[in-house]
Amino acid sequence: MKQNHPKKVRDLVDGVLLLDKPVGFSSNDALIKAKRVLNAKKAGHTGTLDPFATGLLPLCFGEATKFSQDLLEADKTYETTVHLGQTTDTGDTEGEVVETRDVNVTLEQIHAVLEKFRGPIAQVPPMYSALKRDGKPLYEYARAGITLEREARNVVIHKLELVSYEAPMLKLVVTCSKGTYIRVLGQDIGEALGCGAHLNALRRTQVGPLTTEGMLTLEQLTAHPAPLSLLAPVDALLSSFPAVHLNAELAKRFLNGQRLALGKEPVTVPAEEGRVRVYLDDKLLGTAQLGEYSILAPERLIAFVQP
């Protein structure tokens, strides 16, 4: 007779883990592993890293998942090595080499080409991507040998710096807007130099206000005797927004979803309008929009706080 084993009870875990994603893991694989170690009930990541890429993958647990959208929209910084002279079908080391060309480029040519890619540019998304067409990710079509037309998308390259060049390896630092494919950037730079290219390495070092400071590997998380203590607080995701501190009465009204006219209250109001993080003492209550006449409109609220 088949035994029914009781379903494992997951814990209500709230916080942010700055994971150093290893090579060979998808972002979802890394999330599942960390979620299991922490025995967390609810978790999500803040934008995927390709399996061959490493570096900063912020993982959100519990109440922090309410604010993960902000990081999906945030600018990101990468360190990358572009292998000139070789083109692969995926644009990185995971694909097959489809073309090899001689590399005869000078530093002067490299600087001139990099200048063309700074600022607003248009990118055609790669076939090996998770973008969907008719409900199916593009990489499934690519694996079946099908190439579909893709519309170019506008992105912004805020920073594109040459770190070093030792032929055929070109090391760069890139800060870019959401939706930028560094693989495509590397390929396009290679084409502009006349020799083609693919990414040899890719490491993410910043997502919005979050940096590699405090970043942990899966091994460090697994080996720690108290892994929950390694989580950053929920408001680590919100450090770039001004803070508003309410008293107990205002906090109660705020958590009930009421708009507050802060101009008439004993509260210090930030000078700029826009998104703010809201506190009672040192407890995060959620985020809000601060509008004209110091009107505070609740946006996303933390569920577990009771003033």
Short mmCIF file of C-alpha atoms in Angstrom, two decimals:
data_model
loop_
_atom_site.label_atom_id
_atom_site.label_comp_id
_atom_site.label_asym_id
_atom_site.label_seq_id
_atom_site.Cartn_x
_atom_site.Cartn_y
_atom_site.Cartn_z
CA MET A 1 0.00 0.00 0.00
CA LYS A 2 1.35 3.40 -1.00
CA GLN A 3 2.24 5.64 1.93
CA ASN A 4 1.33 9.29 1.82
CA HIS A 5 4.26 11.25 3.20
CA PRO A 6 3.27 14.56 4.77
CA LYS A 7 4.16 17.55 2.62
CA LYS A 8 7.12 19.45 4.02
CA VAL A 9 6.07 22.69 5.68
CA ARG A 10 7.95 25.68 4.35
CA ASP A 11 8.83 28.65 6.54
CA LEU A 12 7.74 32.27 6.10
CA VAL A 13 11.13 33.78 5.25
CA ASP A 14 11.48 37.48 4.42
CA GLY A 15 14.62 39.09 3.05
CA VAL A 16 17.09 39.36 0.19
CA LEU A 17 19.99 37.08 -0.68
CA LEU A 18 22.77 38.50 -2.85
CA LEU A 19 23.81 35.32 -4.61
CA ASP A 20 26.98 34.88 -6.63
CA LYS A 21 25.49 32.65 -9.33
CA PRO A 22 27.90 29.96 -10.51
CA VAL A 23 28.60 28.96 -14.11
CA GLY A 24 26.29 26.25 -15.40
CA PHE A 25 23.27 27.12 -13.26
CA SER A 26 20.18 28.75 -14.69
CA SER A 27 18.81 31.55 -12.53
CA ASN A 28 15.85 29.31 -11.66
CA ASP A 29 18.15 26.41 -10.68
CA ALA A 30 20.02 28.73 -8.32
CA LEU A 31 16.76 30.04 -6.86
CA ILE A 32 15.41 26.51 -6.21
CA LYS A 33 18.65 25.50 -4.48
CA ALA A 34 18.70 28.58 -2.22
CA LYS A 35 14.98 28.24 -1.47
CA ARG A 36 15.55 24.65 -0.37
CA VAL A 37 18.49 25.57 1.89
CA LEU A 38 16.43 28.32 3.56
CA ASN A 39 13.24 26.18 3.61
CA ALA A 40 11.45 29.26 2.29
CA LYS A 41 7.80 29.23 1.28
CA LYS A 42 7.90 32.03 -1.29
CA ALA A 43 10.81 33.20 -3.45
CA GLY A 44 11.67 34.86 -6.76
CA HIS A 45 14.65 36.28 -8.61
CA THR A 46 15.09 39.73 -10.12
CA GLY A 47 15.96 39.06 -13.74
CA THR A 48 17.76 36.11 -15.28
CA LEU A 49 21.44 35.53 -15.85
CA ASP A 50 22.43 33.16 -18.66
CA PRO A 51 23.73 29.77 -17.45
CA PHE A 52 27.28 30.59 -18.64
CA ALA A 53 27.24 33.92 -16.74
CA THR A 54 28.21 34.45 -13.11
CA GLY A 55 27.78 37.13 -10.49
CA LEU A 56 25.10 39.09 -8.74
CA LEU A 57 21.67 37.47 -8.73
CA PRO A 58 19.49 39.07 -6.04
CA LEU A 59 16.99 36.52 -4.71
CA CYS A 60 13.87 37.78 -2.95
CA PHE A 61 12.04 35.84 -0.24
CA GLY A 62 8.59 36.39 1.22
CA GLU A 63 7.62 40.06 1.45
CA ALA A 64 10.69 41.08 -0.56
CA THR A 65 9.10 39.57 -3.69
CA LYS A 66 6.64 42.50 -3.70
CA PHE A 67 9.52 44.83 -4.58
CA SER A 68 11.47 42.68 -7.05
CA GLN A 69 9.91 44.49 -10.02
CA ASP A 70 12.01 47.55 -9.17
CA LEU A 71 15.19 45.56 -9.83
CA LEU A 72 13.83 44.14 -13.08
CA GLU A 73 13.53 47.74 -14.26
CA ALA A 74 16.93 48.81 -12.86
CA ASP A 75 20.20 49.50 -14.67
CA LYS A 76 22.80 46.74 -14.45
CA THR A 77 26.61 46.55 -14.65
CA TYR A 78 28.65 43.71 -16.13
CA GLU A 79 32.26 42.74 -16.62
CA THR A 80 32.66 40.83 -19.87
CA THR A 81 35.33 39.28 -22.05
CA VAL A 82 34.65 39.42 -25.79
CA HIS A 83 36.45 36.81 -27.92
CA LEU A 84 37.14 38.50 -31.25
CA GLY A 85 37.43 36.49 -34.48
CA GLN A 86 34.98 33.71 -33.58
CA THR A 87 31.21 33.80 -33.99
CA THR A 88 28.98 31.21 -32.29
CA ASP A 89 25.32 30.43 -32.89
CA THR A 90 24.39 31.45 -29.33
CA GLY A 91 26.70 34.46 -29.02
CA ASP A 92 28.54 32.87 -26.08
CA THR A 93 30.68 29.86 -25.16
CA GLU A 94 27.67 27.50 -25.00
CA GLY A 95 27.17 27.51 -28.76
CA GLU A 96 28.90 26.06 -31.77
CA VAL A 97 31.49 28.09 -33.65
CA VAL A 98 29.91 29.05 -36.98
CA GLU A 99 32.59 31.38 -38.36
CA THR A 100 36.26 32.19 -37.76
CA ARG A 101 37.96 35.32 -39.07
CA ASP A 102 41.36 36.93 -38.71
CA VAL A 103 41.74 39.58 -36.02
CA ASN A 104 43.71 42.61 -37.13
CA VAL A 105 42.43 45.49 -35.04
CA THR A 106 44.22 48.31 -33.27
CA LEU A 107 43.42 49.98 -29.96
CA GLU A 108 42.51 53.09 -31.91
CA GLN A 109 39.92 51.14 -33.91
CA ILE A 110 38.53 49.57 -30.73
CA HIS A 111 38.08 52.97 -29.04
CA ALA A 112 36.38 54.35 -32.16
CA VAL A 113 33.96 51.40 -32.35
CA LEU A 114 33.13 51.47 -28.63
CA GLU A 115 32.17 55.13 -28.94
CA LYS A 116 29.48 54.18 -31.47
CA PHE A 117 27.81 51.88 -28.94
CA ARG A 118 27.55 54.38 -26.08
CA GLY A 119 24.18 56.00 -25.38
CA PRO A 120 20.85 54.95 -26.95
CA ILE A 121 21.23 52.06 -29.40
CA ALA A 122 18.94 49.54 -31.12
CA GLN A 123 19.45 45.82 -30.51
CA VAL A 124 17.89 42.83 -32.24
CA PRO A 125 17.18 40.23 -29.50
CA PRO A 126 19.04 36.92 -30.04
CA MET A 127 17.25 33.76 -31.14
CA TYR A 128 18.77 32.02 -28.11
CA SER A 129 16.70 33.98 -25.59
CA ALA A 130 13.66 33.45 -23.39
CA LEU A 131 11.55 35.98 -25.29
CA LYS A 132 8.34 34.32 -26.41
CA ARG A 133 6.65 34.06 -29.81
CA ASP A 134 3.22 32.43 -29.93
CA GLY A 135 3.72 31.22 -26.35
CA LYS A 136 7.03 29.49 -27.08
CA PRO A 137 10.49 30.85 -26.11
CA LEU A 138 12.71 31.81 -29.03
CA TYR A 139 15.44 29.37 -27.97
CA GLU A 140 13.08 26.46 -28.72
CA TYR A 141 12.73 27.66 -32.31
CA ALA A 142 16.52 28.17 -32.49
CA ARG A 143 17.19 24.61 -31.29
CA ALA A 144 14.88 23.36 -34.04
CA GLY A 145 16.93 25.29 -36.60
CA ILE A 146 14.26 27.96 -37.12
CA THR A 147 15.19 31.64 -37.29
CA LEU A 148 12.37 34.17 -36.84
CA GLU A 149 12.30 37.87 -37.63
CA ARG A 150 12.79 39.94 -34.47
CA GLU A 151 12.11 43.63 -34.06
CA ALA A 152 14.98 45.79 -32.83
CA ARG A 153 14.53 47.16 -29.32
CA ASN A 154 15.84 50.45 -27.97
CA VAL A 155 18.24 50.19 -25.02
CA VAL A 156 20.76 52.55 -23.44
CA ILE A 157 24.45 51.84 -22.85
CA HIS A 158 25.29 54.24 -20.01
CA LYS A 159 28.91 53.17 -19.72
CA LEU A 160 31.17 51.12 -22.02
CA GLU A 161 34.79 51.05 -20.88
CA LEU A 162 37.79 49.18 -22.22
CA VAL A 163 39.59 47.35 -19.40
CA SER A 164 42.24 45.59 -21.49
CA TYR A 165 42.93 44.15 -24.92
CA GLU A 166 45.18 41.17 -25.49
CA ALA A 167 44.23 39.78 -28.89
CA PRO A 168 41.83 38.15 -29.35
CA MET A 169 40.36 38.90 -25.90
CA LEU A 170 38.67 42.25 -25.29
CA LYS A 171 37.71 42.97 -21.66
CA LEU A 172 34.96 45.53 -21.08
CA VAL A 173 32.81 47.00 -18.31
CA VAL A 174 29.22 47.78 -19.33
CA THR A 175 26.45 49.62 -17.48
CA CYS A 176 23.16 49.38 -19.35
CA SER A 177 19.41 49.75 -19.18
CA LYS A 178 16.99 46.89 -18.69
CA GLY A 179 16.49 44.62 -21.68
CA THR A 180 20.09 44.90 -22.92
CA TYR A 181 21.69 41.69 -24.20
CA ILE A 182 25.42 41.79 -23.54
CA ARG A 183 25.82 38.81 -25.91
CA VAL A 184 24.35 40.89 -28.73
CA LEU A 185 26.50 43.88 -27.75
CA GLY A 186 29.62 41.69 -27.97
CA GLN A 187 28.56 40.28 -31.35
CA ASP A 188 27.75 43.74 -32.72
CA ILE A 189 31.10 45.14 -31.55
CA GLY A 190 32.83 42.22 -33.29
CA GLU A 191 30.95 42.90 -36.52
CA ALA A 192 31.76 46.62 -36.33
CA LEU A 193 35.44 45.66 -36.01
CA GLY A 194 35.12 43.42 -39.07
CA CYS A 195 36.08 40.17 -37.36
CA GLY A 196 33.00 38.90 -35.53
CA ALA A 197 32.93 37.92 -31.85
CA HIS A 198 31.23 36.01 -29.07
CA LEU A 199 31.23 36.38 -25.29
CA ASN A 200 33.89 34.33 -23.54
CA ALA A 201 32.86 35.39 -20.02
CA LEU A 202 30.15 37.49 -18.38
CA ARG A 203 29.88 38.57 -14.75
CA ARG A 204 27.21 40.85 -13.29
CA THR A 205 28.49 43.20 -10.58
CA GLN A 206 25.57 45.56 -9.92
CA VAL A 207 21.77 45.58 -10.10
CA GLY A 208 20.23 48.96 -9.27
CA PRO A 209 21.60 49.97 -5.86
CA LEU A 210 22.85 46.44 -5.07
CA THR A 211 26.54 45.59 -5.56
CA THR A 212 28.78 42.59 -4.96
CA GLU A 213 29.33 43.70 -1.36
CA GLY A 214 27.86 40.96 0.84
CA MET A 215 27.45 38.57 -2.10
CA LEU A 216 27.54 34.85 -1.21
CA THR A 217 28.02 31.61 -3.09
CA LEU A 218 25.65 28.63 -2.85
CA GLU A 219 28.45 26.77 -1.03
CA GLN A 220 28.72 29.49 1.61
CA LEU A 221 24.95 29.51 2.07
CA THR A 222 24.75 25.72 2.37
CA ALA A 223 27.67 25.45 4.79
CA HIS A 224 26.51 28.21 7.15
CA PRO A 225 25.04 26.99 10.47
CA ALA A 226 22.39 29.75 10.42
CA PRO A 227 21.76 30.58 6.74
CA LEU A 228 18.75 32.81 7.51
CA SER A 229 21.13 35.22 9.24
CA LEU A 230 22.81 35.83 5.87
CA LEU A 231 19.74 37.51 4.39
CA ALA A 232 19.69 41.26 3.93
CA PRO A 233 16.48 43.00 5.07
CA VAL A 234 13.64 43.62 2.63
CA ASP A 235 14.48 47.32 2.36
CA ALA A 236 17.89 46.50 0.87
CA LEU A 237 15.99 46.58 -2.44
CA LEU A 238 14.75 50.10 -1.78
CA SER A 239 17.85 51.96 -0.58
CA SER A 240 17.83 54.35 -3.56
CA PHE A 241 14.44 55.81 -2.55
CA PRO A 242 14.01 58.55 0.10
CA ALA A 243 12.62 57.46 3.49
CA VAL A 244 9.50 58.76 5.24
CA HIS A 245 9.05 58.00 8.96
CA LEU A 246 5.50 57.97 10.31
CA ASN A 247 4.17 57.94 13.87
CA ALA A 248 1.99 55.06 15.09
CA GLU A 249 -1.33 56.71 14.22
CA LEU A 250 -0.26 57.64 10.69
CA ALA A 251 1.29 54.19 10.22
CA LYS A 252 -2.02 52.52 11.09
CA ARG A 253 -3.87 54.65 8.55
CA PHE A 254 -1.16 54.03 5.95
CA LEU A 255 -1.42 50.24 6.38
CA ASN A 256 -5.19 50.54 5.93
CA GLY A 257 -4.49 52.01 2.49
CA GLN A 258 -5.36 55.62 3.32
CA ARG A 259 -3.75 58.55 1.53
CA LEU A 260 -2.05 60.88 3.99
CA ALA A 261 -1.66 64.66 3.78
CA LEU A 262 1.81 64.90 5.31
CA GLY A 263 2.01 68.68 4.98
CA LYS A 264 -0.25 68.96 8.03
CA GLU A 265 1.56 66.33 10.07
CA PRO A 266 4.73 66.38 12.23
CA VAL A 267 6.64 64.38 9.58
CA THR A 268 9.80 65.28 7.67
CA VAL A 269 8.89 65.20 3.98
CA PRO A 270 11.50 64.59 1.23
CA ALA A 271 12.00 67.49 -1.18
CA GLU A 272 11.41 65.40 -4.30
CA GLU A 273 8.13 63.86 -5.38
CA GLY A 274 8.04 60.21 -6.45
CA ARG A 275 8.49 56.79 -4.85
CA VAL A 276 9.49 56.64 -1.18
CA ARG A 277 9.97 53.89 1.41
CA VAL A 278 7.83 54.26 4.51
CA TYR A 279 8.73 53.31 8.09
CA LEU A 280 7.39 53.16 11.62
CA ASP A 281 10.52 53.53 13.73
CA ASP A 282 12.92 51.10 11.99
CA LYS A 283 10.19 48.82 10.57
CA LEU A 284 9.50 49.00 6.85
CA LEU A 285 5.78 49.44 6.16
CA GLY A 286 6.03 49.50 2.37
CA THR A 287 6.44 51.91 -0.51
CA ALA A 288 4.34 54.88 -1.53
CA GLN A 289 4.13 57.68 -4.06
CA LEU A 290 4.75 61.15 -2.66
CA GLY A 291 2.77 63.59 -4.75
CA GLU A 292 1.83 67.23 -4.96
CA TYR A 293 1.04 68.99 -1.67
CA SER A 294 2.92 66.21 0.20
CA ILE A 295 0.15 63.67 -0.36
CA LEU A 296 1.41 60.17 0.47
CA ALA A 297 -0.37 57.43 -1.51
CA PRO A 298 0.30 53.82 -0.38
CA GLU A 299 1.70 51.57 -3.09
CA ARG A 300 2.99 48.17 -1.89
CA LEU A 301 2.53 47.26 1.74
CA ILE A 302 4.33 44.82 4.01
CA ALA A 303 1.81 42.27 5.26
CA PHE A 304 3.33 41.25 8.56
CA VAL A 305 3.80 44.66 10.20
CA GLN A 306 1.36 45.71 12.91
CA PRO A 307 1.91 49.20 14.41
#
